[in-house]
XYZ file of C-alpha atoms in Angstrom:
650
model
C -5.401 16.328 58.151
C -7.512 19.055 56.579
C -9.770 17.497 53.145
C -6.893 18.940 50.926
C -4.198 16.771 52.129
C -6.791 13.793 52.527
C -7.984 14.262 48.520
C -3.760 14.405 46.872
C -3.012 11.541 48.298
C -6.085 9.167 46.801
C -5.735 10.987 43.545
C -2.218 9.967 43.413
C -3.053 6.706 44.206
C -5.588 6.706 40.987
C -3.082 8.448 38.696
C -0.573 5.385 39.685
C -3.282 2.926 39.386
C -4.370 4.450 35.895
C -0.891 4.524 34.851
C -0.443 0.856 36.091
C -3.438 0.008 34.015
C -1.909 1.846 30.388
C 1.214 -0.159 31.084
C -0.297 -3.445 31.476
C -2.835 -2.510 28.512
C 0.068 -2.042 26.308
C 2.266 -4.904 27.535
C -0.854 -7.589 26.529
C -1.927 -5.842 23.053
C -0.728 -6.304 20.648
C -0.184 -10.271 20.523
C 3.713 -10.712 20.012
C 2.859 -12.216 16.001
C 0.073 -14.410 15.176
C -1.727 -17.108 17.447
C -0.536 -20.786 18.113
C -3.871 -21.695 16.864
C -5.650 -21.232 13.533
C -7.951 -19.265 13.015
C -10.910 -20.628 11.163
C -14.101 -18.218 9.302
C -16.424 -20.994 7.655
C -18.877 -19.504 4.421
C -21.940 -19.391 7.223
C -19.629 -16.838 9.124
C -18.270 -14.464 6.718
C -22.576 -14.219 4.774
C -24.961 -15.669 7.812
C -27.573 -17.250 5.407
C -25.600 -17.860 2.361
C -27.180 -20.900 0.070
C -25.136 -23.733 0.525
C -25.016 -23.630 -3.614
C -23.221 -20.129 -3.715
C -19.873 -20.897 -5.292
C -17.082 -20.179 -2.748
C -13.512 -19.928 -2.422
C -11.110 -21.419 0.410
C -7.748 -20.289 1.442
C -6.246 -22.212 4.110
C -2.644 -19.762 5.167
C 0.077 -21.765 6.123
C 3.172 -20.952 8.321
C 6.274 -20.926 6.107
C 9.606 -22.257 7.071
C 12.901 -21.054 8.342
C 11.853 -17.458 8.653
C 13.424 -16.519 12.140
C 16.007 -19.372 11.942
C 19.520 -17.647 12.094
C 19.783 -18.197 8.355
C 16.312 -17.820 7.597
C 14.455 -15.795 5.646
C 14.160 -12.888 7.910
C 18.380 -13.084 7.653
C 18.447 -13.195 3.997
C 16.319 -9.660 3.925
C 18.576 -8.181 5.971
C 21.890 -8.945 4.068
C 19.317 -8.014 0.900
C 18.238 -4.861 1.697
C 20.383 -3.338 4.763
C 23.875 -4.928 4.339
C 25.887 -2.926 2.048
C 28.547 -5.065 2.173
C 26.857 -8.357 2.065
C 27.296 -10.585 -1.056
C 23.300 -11.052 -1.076
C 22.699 -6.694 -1.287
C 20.247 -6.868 -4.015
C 20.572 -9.780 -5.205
C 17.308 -11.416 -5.038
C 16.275 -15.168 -5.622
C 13.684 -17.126 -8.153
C 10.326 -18.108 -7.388
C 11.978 -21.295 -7.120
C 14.337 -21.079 -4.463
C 12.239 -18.985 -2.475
C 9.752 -22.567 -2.494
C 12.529 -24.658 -2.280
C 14.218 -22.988 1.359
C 10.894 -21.725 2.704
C 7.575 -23.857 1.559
C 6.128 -25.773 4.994
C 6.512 -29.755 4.794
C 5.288 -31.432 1.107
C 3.175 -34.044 3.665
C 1.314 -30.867 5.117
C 0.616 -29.656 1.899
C -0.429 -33.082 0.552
C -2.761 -33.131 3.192
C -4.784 -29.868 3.109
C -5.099 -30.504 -0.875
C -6.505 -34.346 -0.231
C -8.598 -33.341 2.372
C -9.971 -30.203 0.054
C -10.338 -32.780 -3.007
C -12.546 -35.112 -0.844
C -14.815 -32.568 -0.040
C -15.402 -31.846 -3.913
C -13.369 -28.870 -3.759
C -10.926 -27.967 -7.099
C -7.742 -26.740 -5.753
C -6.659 -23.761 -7.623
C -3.075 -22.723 -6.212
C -0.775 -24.018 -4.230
C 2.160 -21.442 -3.183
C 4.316 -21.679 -0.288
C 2.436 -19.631 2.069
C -1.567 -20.465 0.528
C -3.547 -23.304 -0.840
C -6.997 -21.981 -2.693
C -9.449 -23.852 -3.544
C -13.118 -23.229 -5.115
C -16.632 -25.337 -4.696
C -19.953 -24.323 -3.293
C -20.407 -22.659 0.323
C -21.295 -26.280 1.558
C -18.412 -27.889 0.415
C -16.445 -25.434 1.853
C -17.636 -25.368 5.000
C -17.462 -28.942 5.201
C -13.801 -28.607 4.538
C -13.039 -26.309 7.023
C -14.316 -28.190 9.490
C -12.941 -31.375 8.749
C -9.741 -29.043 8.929
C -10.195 -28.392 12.362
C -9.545 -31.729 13.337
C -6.718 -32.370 11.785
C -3.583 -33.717 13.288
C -1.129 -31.190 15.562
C 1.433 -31.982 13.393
C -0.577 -30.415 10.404
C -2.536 -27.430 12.768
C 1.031 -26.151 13.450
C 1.645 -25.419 9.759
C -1.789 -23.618 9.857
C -2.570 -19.651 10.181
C -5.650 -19.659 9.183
C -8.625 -20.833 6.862
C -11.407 -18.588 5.621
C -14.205 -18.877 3.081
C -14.802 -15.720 0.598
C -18.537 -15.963 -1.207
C -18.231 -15.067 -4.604
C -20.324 -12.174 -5.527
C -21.401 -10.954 -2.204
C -20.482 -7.657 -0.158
C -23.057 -7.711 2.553
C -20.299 -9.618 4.901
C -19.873 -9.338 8.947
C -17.415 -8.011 10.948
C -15.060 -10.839 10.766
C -14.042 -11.206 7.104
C -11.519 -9.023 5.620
C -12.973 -6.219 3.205
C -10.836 -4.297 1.253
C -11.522 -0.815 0.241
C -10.572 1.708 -2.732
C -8.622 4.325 -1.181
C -9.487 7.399 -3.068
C -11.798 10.744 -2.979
C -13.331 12.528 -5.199
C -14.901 15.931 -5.449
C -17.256 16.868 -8.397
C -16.344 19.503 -10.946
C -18.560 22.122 -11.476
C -18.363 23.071 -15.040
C -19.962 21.950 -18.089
C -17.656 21.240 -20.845
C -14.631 19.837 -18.971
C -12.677 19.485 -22.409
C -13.397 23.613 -23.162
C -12.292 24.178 -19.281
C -8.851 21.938 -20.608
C -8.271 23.846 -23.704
C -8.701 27.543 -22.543
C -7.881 27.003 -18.999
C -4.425 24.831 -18.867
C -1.328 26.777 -17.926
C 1.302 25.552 -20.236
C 4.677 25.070 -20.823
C 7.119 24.541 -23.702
C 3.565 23.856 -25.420
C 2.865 21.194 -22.682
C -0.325 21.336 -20.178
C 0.537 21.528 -16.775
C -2.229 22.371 -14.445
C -5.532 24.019 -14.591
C -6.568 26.165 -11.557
C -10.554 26.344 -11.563
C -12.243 28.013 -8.430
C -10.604 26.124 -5.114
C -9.171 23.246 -6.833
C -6.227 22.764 -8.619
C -5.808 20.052 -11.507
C -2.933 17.687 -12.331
C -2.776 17.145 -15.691
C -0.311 14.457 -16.782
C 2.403 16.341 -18.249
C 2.025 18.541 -15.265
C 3.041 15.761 -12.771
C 5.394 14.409 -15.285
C 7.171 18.169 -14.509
C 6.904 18.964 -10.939
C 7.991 15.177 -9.779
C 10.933 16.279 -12.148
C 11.039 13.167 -14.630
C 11.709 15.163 -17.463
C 15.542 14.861 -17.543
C 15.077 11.005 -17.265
C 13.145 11.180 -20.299
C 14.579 12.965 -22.085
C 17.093 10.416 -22.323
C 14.884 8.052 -22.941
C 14.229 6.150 -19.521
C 10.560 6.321 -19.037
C 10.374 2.503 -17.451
C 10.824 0.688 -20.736
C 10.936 -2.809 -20.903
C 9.612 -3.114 -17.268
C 6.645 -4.100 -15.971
C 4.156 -2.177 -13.223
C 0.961 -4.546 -11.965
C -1.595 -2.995 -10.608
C -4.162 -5.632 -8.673
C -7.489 -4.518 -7.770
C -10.999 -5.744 -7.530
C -13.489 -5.858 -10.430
C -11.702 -3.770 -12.765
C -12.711 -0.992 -14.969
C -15.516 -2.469 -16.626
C -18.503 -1.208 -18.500
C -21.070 0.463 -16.837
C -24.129 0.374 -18.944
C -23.757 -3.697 -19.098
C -22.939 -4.301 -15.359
C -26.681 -2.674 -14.738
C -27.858 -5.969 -17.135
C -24.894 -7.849 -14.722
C -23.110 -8.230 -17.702
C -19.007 -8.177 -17.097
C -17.009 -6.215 -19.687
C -13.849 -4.960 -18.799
C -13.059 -1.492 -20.874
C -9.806 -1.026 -18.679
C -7.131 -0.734 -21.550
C -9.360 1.188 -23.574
C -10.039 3.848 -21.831
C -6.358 4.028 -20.790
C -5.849 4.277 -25.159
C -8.677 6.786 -24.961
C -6.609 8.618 -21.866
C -3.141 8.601 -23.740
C -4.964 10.712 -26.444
C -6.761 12.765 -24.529
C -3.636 13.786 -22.852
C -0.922 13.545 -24.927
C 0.983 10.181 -23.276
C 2.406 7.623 -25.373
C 0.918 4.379 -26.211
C 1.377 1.356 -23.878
C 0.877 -2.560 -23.963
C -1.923 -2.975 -21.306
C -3.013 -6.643 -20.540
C -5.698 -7.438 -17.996
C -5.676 -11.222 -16.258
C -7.956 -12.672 -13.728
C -6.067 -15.596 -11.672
C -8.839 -16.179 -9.693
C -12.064 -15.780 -11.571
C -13.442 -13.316 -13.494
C -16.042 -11.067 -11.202
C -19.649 -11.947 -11.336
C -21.367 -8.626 -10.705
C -24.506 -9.753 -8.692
C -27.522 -6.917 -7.006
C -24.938 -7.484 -3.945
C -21.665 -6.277 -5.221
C -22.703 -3.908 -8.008
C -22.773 -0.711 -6.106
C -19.548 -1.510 -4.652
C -18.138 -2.791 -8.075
C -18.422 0.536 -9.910
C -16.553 1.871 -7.411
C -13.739 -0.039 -8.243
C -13.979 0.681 -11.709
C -13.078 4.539 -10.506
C -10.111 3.169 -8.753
C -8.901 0.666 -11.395
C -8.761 3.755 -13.779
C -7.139 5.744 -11.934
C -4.258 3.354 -10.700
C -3.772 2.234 -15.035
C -3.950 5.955 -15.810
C -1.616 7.688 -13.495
C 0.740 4.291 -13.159
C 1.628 4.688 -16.944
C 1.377 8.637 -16.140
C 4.991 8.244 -14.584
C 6.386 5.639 -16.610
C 5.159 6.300 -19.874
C 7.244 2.944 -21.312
C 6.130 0.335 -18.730
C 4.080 -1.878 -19.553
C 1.028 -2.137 -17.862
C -0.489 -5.251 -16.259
C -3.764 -5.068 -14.543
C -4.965 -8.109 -12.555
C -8.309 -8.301 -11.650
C -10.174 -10.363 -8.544
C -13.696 -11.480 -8.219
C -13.806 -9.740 -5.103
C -12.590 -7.165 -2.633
C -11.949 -10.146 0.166
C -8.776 -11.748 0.152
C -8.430 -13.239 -3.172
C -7.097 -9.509 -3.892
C -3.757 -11.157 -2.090
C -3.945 -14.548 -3.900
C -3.488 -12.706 -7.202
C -0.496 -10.552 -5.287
C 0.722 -13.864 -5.002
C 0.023 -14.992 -8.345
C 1.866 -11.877 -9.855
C 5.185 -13.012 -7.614
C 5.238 -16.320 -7.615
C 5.276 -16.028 -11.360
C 7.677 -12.958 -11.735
C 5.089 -11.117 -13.807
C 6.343 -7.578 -12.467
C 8.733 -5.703 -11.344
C 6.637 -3.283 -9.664
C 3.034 -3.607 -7.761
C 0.834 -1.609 -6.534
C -1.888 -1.584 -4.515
C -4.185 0.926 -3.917
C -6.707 -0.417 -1.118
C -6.428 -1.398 2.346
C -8.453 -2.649 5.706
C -8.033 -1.149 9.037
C -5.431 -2.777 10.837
C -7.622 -2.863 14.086
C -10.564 -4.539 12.578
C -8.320 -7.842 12.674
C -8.740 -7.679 15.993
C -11.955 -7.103 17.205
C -13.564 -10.189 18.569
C -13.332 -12.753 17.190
C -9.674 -11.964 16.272
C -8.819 -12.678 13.029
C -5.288 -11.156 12.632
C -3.143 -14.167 12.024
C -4.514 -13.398 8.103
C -1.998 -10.786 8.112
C 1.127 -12.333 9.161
C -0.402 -15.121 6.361
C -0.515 -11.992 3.684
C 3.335 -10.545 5.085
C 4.261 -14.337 3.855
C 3.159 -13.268 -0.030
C 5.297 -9.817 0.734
C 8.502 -11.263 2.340
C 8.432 -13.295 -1.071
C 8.149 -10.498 -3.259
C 10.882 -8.505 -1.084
C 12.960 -11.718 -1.539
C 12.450 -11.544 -5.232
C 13.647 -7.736 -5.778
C 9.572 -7.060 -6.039
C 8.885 -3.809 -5.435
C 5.577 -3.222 -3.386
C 3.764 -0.137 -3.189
C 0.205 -0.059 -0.930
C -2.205 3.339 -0.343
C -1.666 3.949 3.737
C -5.055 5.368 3.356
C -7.742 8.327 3.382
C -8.721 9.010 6.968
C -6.044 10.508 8.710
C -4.666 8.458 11.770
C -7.871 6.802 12.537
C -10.321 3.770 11.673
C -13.393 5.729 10.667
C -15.554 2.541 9.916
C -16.866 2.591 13.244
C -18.439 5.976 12.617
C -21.474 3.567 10.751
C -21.575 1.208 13.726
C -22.440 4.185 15.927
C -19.098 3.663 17.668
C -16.257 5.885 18.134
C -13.339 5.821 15.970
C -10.034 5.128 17.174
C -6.556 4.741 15.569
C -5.419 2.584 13.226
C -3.391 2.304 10.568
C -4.302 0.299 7.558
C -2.924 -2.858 5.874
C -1.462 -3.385 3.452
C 0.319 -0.415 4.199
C 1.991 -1.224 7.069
C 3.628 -4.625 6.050
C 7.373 -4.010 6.611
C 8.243 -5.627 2.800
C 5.941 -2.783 1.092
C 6.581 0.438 0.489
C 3.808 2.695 2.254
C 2.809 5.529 0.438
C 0.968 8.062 2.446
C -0.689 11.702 0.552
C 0.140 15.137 0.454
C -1.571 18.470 -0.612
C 0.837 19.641 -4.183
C 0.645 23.990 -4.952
C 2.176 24.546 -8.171
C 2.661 28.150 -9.823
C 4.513 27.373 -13.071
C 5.253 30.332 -15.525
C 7.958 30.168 -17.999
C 10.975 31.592 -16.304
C 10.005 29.927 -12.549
C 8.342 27.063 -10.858
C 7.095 26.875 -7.323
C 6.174 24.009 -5.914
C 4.388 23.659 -2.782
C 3.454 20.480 -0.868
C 1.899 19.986 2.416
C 0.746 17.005 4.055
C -2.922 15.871 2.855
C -4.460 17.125 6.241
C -7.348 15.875 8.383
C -10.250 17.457 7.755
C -13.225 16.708 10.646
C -15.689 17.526 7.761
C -14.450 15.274 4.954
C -13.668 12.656 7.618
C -9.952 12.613 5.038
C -6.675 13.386 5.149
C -3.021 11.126 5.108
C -2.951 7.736 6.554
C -0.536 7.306 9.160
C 0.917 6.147 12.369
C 1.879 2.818 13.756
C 1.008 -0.401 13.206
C -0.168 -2.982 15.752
C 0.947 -6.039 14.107
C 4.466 -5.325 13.164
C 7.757 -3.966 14.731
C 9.493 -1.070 13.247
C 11.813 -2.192 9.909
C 15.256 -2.001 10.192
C 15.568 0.814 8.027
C 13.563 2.941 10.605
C 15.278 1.118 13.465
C 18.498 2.615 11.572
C 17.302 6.814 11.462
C 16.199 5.823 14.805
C 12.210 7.311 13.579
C 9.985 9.468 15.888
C 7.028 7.792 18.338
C 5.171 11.157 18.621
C 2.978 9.563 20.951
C 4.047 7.085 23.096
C 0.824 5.645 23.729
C -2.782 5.947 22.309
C -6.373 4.973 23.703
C -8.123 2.522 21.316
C -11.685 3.289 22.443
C -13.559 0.574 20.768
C -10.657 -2.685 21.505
C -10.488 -0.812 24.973
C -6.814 -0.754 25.285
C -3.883 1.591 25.002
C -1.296 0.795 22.673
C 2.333 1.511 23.219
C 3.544 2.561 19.677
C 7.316 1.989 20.670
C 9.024 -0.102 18.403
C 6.184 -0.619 16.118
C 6.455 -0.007 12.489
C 5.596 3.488 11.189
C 3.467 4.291 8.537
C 3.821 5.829 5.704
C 7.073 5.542 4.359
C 6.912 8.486 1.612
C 4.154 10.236 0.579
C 3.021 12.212 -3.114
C -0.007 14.374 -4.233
C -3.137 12.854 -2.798
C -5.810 16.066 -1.896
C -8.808 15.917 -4.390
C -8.326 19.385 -4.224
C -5.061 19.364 -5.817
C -6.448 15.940 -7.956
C -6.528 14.589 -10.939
C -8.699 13.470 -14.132
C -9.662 10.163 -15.105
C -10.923 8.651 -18.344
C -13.975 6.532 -17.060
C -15.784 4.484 -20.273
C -14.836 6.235 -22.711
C -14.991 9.744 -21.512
C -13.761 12.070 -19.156
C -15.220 11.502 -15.232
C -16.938 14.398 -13.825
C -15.063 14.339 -10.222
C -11.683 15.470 -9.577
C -9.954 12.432 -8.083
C -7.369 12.154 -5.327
C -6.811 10.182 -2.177
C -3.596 7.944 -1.603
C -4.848 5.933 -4.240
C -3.507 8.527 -6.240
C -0.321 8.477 -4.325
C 0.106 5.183 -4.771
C 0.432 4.433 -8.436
C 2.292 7.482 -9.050
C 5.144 6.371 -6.444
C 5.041 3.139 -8.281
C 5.836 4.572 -11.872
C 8.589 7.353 -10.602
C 10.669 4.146 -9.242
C 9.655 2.118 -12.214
C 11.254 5.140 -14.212
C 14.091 5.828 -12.775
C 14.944 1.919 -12.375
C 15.054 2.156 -16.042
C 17.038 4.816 -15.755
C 19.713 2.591 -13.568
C 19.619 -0.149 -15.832
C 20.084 2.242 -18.917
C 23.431 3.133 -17.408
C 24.976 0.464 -16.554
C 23.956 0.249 -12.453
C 23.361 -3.171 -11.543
C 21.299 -2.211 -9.133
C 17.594 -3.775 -9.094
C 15.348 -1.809 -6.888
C 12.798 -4.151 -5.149
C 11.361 -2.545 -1.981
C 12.148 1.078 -2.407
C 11.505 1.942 1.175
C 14.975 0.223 2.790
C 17.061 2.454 0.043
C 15.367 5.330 0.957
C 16.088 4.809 4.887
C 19.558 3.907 3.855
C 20.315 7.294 1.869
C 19.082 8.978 4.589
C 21.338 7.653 7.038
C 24.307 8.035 5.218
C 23.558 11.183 3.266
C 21.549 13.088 5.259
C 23.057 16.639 3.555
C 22.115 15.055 -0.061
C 19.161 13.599 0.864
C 16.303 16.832 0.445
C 15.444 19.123 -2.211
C 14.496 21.512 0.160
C 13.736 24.844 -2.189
C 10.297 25.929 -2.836
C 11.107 27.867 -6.183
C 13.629 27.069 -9.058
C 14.167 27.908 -12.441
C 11.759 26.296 -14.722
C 14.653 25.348 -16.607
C 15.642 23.173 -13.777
C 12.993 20.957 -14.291
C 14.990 19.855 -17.480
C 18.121 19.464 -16.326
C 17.710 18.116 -13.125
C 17.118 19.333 -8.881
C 19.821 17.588 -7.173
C 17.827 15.950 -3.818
C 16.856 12.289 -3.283
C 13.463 13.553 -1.930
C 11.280 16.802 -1.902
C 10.536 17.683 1.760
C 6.849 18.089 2.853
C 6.726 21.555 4.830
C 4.218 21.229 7.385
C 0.815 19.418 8.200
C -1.194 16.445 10.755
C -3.341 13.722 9.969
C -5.536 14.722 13.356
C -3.073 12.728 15.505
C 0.362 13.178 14.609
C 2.069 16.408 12.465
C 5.142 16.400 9.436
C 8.393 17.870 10.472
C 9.922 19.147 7.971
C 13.309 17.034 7.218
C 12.738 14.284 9.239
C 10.567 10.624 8.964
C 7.106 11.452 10.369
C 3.531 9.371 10.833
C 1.980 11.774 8.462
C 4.310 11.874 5.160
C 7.203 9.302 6.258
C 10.088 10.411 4.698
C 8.586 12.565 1.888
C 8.001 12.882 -1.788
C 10.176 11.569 -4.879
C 12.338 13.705 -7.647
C 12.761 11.539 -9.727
C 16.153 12.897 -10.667
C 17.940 13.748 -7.505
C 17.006 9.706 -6.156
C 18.125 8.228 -9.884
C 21.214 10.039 -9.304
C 21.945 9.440 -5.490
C 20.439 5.484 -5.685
C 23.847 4.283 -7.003
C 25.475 5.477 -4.090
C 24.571 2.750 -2.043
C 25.834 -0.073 -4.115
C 28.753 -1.876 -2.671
C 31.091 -0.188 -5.159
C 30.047 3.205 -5.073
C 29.730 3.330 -1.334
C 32.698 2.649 -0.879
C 34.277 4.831 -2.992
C 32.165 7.803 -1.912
C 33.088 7.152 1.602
C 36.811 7.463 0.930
C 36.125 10.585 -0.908
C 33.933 12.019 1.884
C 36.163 11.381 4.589
């Protein structure tokens, strides 16, 4: 046998052996749903050498019950969202029921809030999936491990328990920490307002854009256009008498006191001072802080103010869309997980009918030893609710591409990940594209590509599939695309077999700095054009908030919720209605109307995965909203008009 014929058959051997290894990689990871036992993360864990005085806050997850039950909750979701002809197609339930069918045992509740109260703690909450609870770091720790030893009848009920220090950021590895997802690039001029007045292409008398150098800017009016909301309002549906909340961290507060640590919020003024800047109408704003007002601290501060950027810019461009909303901003103490507690808060107290969130974690940070990803199937409890209550969820699927780019500052490689909440399968995932506009008066172009990666920025659309959760049945439906079958997580040291996982995003909308927006920062305009899917994300949320007006105003009794399963649901069944696929029309158009549930994105990657045009992808999902073609092609689907429009079809 000459050294030839000796070598094939050993590397054979190793490509089988290597192969052998991917498949078993992917058959262990991820964890089929969350651990049998709870996972605990004591004050001392989350801030090694906090003082035992700090005041903390607890929140012990619990398991809810009758979710996979052949009647269960998972069931009811189903016939909700994906069973045209079920008498339960959106119609959702009250706060009420949803406690009454699907709370864990009263005695296992009775028992985590006795427990909490002997240790000194005040018990804040207690919803059907959470218990919080506040005292010092001491006290809490104390709790938690008293918890430990409770009874296996009461560990069963538990996910998890973690303690989140109030005013600290300097946190380790195993405590949630949820980021702003949006970028900014600074403007270089001098007198923004001048560059506005002499620079704005208008039309009708309206500013739409400004083009300045490489960037292009977004003005209100100019979204307002090319999303193609101006036949909904001119009939008057601009999301009156509904409700968008927006939850973030620490708020839009003011700047010149937080350096004294002085809290102020200044959020719904300068949305007032934004609505006169550019022309929008007035709006009720109200700002509410279910767990605590923030406590700005030589800790947090830094990261504080830049959640002030991202609090304006999710008020600004939320009310942007649906000019008539009414505008609910609800602030937590922290960017930890009290951020889901006042999710929570917002549902469990119908307070909205829209949400959205513009932050996220990296999916594969949950687990990294020591795992902590049973939080999230604890935080798809507080979704699941809001699905069941016809709550529409919106979340940002992020700002750096198809990977986890956190690692980068560990001096690790990054790998990818999707982020969370994003890719919960009862939110609707909102990844970012790149929006061209060239607007005269006689035609309108408008070009969008997928928000690309860019190596130098480190940015582009969030995307691709997540580890925790199988694919939604919408997806499962259009049967979506696994453009790679497997990928190598470098720093868990696994591959992971995206098959039957749920993709992320579900639709995308203008995200690219370069293509950004304004913002009106304490009282004035900020210097940085802003984008990122944070941008995405609260305009999504006001186009459906407008055109569910617009469904209501005409007598379809047809409440929204998620958005996502409609979407996957016109697609499947009218696939030849379902894309505005034209690049040019006659401005006029935008006044009467494009016929198209969606506007197609045309090309682009994330640095993993591309867009195809027409199709769901791990870059854009299944595109961007008109506003008119999906208020017009949403009343399809109801039980009535499906079946109507089948017998007419065929």
């Amino acid at each position: 046998m000459t050294n030839i014929t000796r070598i094939i058959p050993i590397i054979m051997a190793m490509m089988l052996a290597m192969a052998m290894v991917v498949v078993a990689h992917a058959q262990t990871f991820p964890p089929p749903g969350p651990s049998t036992t709870p996972q605990y993360f004591t004050c001392t864990e989350v801030v090694p050498g906090v003082s035992g005085s700090n005041l903390s806050h607890v929140i012990v997850w619990l398991r809810l019950s009758n979710v996979t039950t052949s009647n269960g909750l998972l069931y009811l979701l189903d016939q909700m969202y994906y069973n045209v002809s079920s008498p339960y197609f959106h119609r959702f339930i009250t706060p009420q029921e949803f406690a009454s069918w699907y709370s864990p045992p009263s005695s296992v509740v009775s028992y985590v809030v006795n427990l909490a109260e002997s240790y000194g703690l005040t018990v804040n909450y207690t919803f059907p999936m959470l218990i919080e609870a506040t005292g010092t770091a001491s006290e809490v720790d104390n709790f938690l491990t008293a918890l430990q030893s409770a009874p296996s009848g009461i560990q069963q009920w538990i996910l998890s328990g973690e303690c989140i220090p109030i005013g600290y950021f300097h946190v380790s590895s195993i405590a949630p920490l949820y980021r702003p997802q949006y970028a900014a690039v600074r403007l270089n001029v001098t007198n923004i307002n001048a560059l506005l007045r002499a620079g704005a292409v208008n039309v009708n008398g309206k500013p739409m854009q400004v083009i300045q150098n490489q960037v292009e800017i977004w003005l209100p009016q100019g979204l307002e256009f090319i999303y193609d909301e101006l036949p909904l309002f001119s009939n008057g549906y601009t999301g009156r008498g509904l409700t968008i909340a927006v939850v973030d961290a620490f708020g839009d507060f003011n700047l010149t006191l937080a350096n004294q640590y002085v809290y102020q919020s200044v959020a719904c003024q300068d949305l007032a001072t934004f609505n006169n800047m550019f022309g929008l109408p007035p709006v009720s704003c109200q700002v509410i802080y279910p767990t605590g007002t923030p406590a700005l601290t030589p800790y947090d501060l830094s990261t504080a103010e830049g959640w002030a950027v991202e609090t304006a810019l999710d008020i600004e461009y939320a009310h942007t869309m649906a000019p008539g909303a009414n505008i609910l901003l609800v602030i937590s103490p922290t960017a930890g997980d009290d951020l889901f507690t006042d999710v929570e808060y917002v549902v469990n107290n119908s307070l909205a009918n829209f949400i959205s969130l513009s932050w996220g974690a990296y999916e594969d940070m949950f687990y990294y030893p020591p795992p902590s990803y049973n939080l999230l199937y604890g935080y798809d409890e507080v979704f699941m609710q809001a699905a069941a209550e016809g709550i529409g969820v919106f979340a940002a699927s992020g700002d750096s591409g198809a990977f986890d780019t956190y690692w980068l500052s560990l001096n690790m490689t990054m790998e990818p990940s999707v982020s969370y909440p994003a890719s919960d399968p009862w939110v609707t995932s909102v990844g970012g594209t790149t929006l061209y506009g060239n607007i005269t008066n006689t035609v309108a172009t408008r070009i969008e590509y997928a928000w690309n990666w860019n190596s130098t920025y480190l940015w582009g659309s969030g995307g691709g599939y997540s580890f925790a959760f199988p694919e939604t049945p919408g997806q499962a439906l259009i049967h979506i695309i696994y453009e790679r079958t497997h990928v190598y997580e470098p720093d868990l040291g696994i591959y992971f077999r995206t098959i039957g996982h749920r993709g992320v995003p579900d639709i995308a909308a203008d995200a690219n700095p370069f293509t950004g927006v304004l913002i009106v920062l304490n009282g004035s305009i900020f210097p940085y054009l802003i984008g990122g899917t944070s941008l995405a994300t609260p305009l999504s949320a006001g186009m459906t908030a407008t055109i569910q007006s617009y469904l209501y105003g005409t007598g379809v009794d047809y409440a929204i919720g998620d958005l996502a399963p409609s979407l996957y649901l016109l697609y499947y069944r009218y696939p030849s209605q379902f894309y505005a696929w034209s690049p040019a029309y006659p401005t006029s158009a935008f006044s009467t109307g494009i016929p198209g549930a969606m506007f197609v994105t045309l090309g682009g990657q994330n640095g993993l995965y591309w867009v195809i045009p027409g199709q769901w992808n791990p870059v854009d999902g299944l595109g961007q909203i008109n506003v008119y073609g999906l208020a017009h092609l949403l009343p399809y689907i109801t039980s009535r008009s499906l079946f109507i429009s089948q017998m007419q079809i065929g």
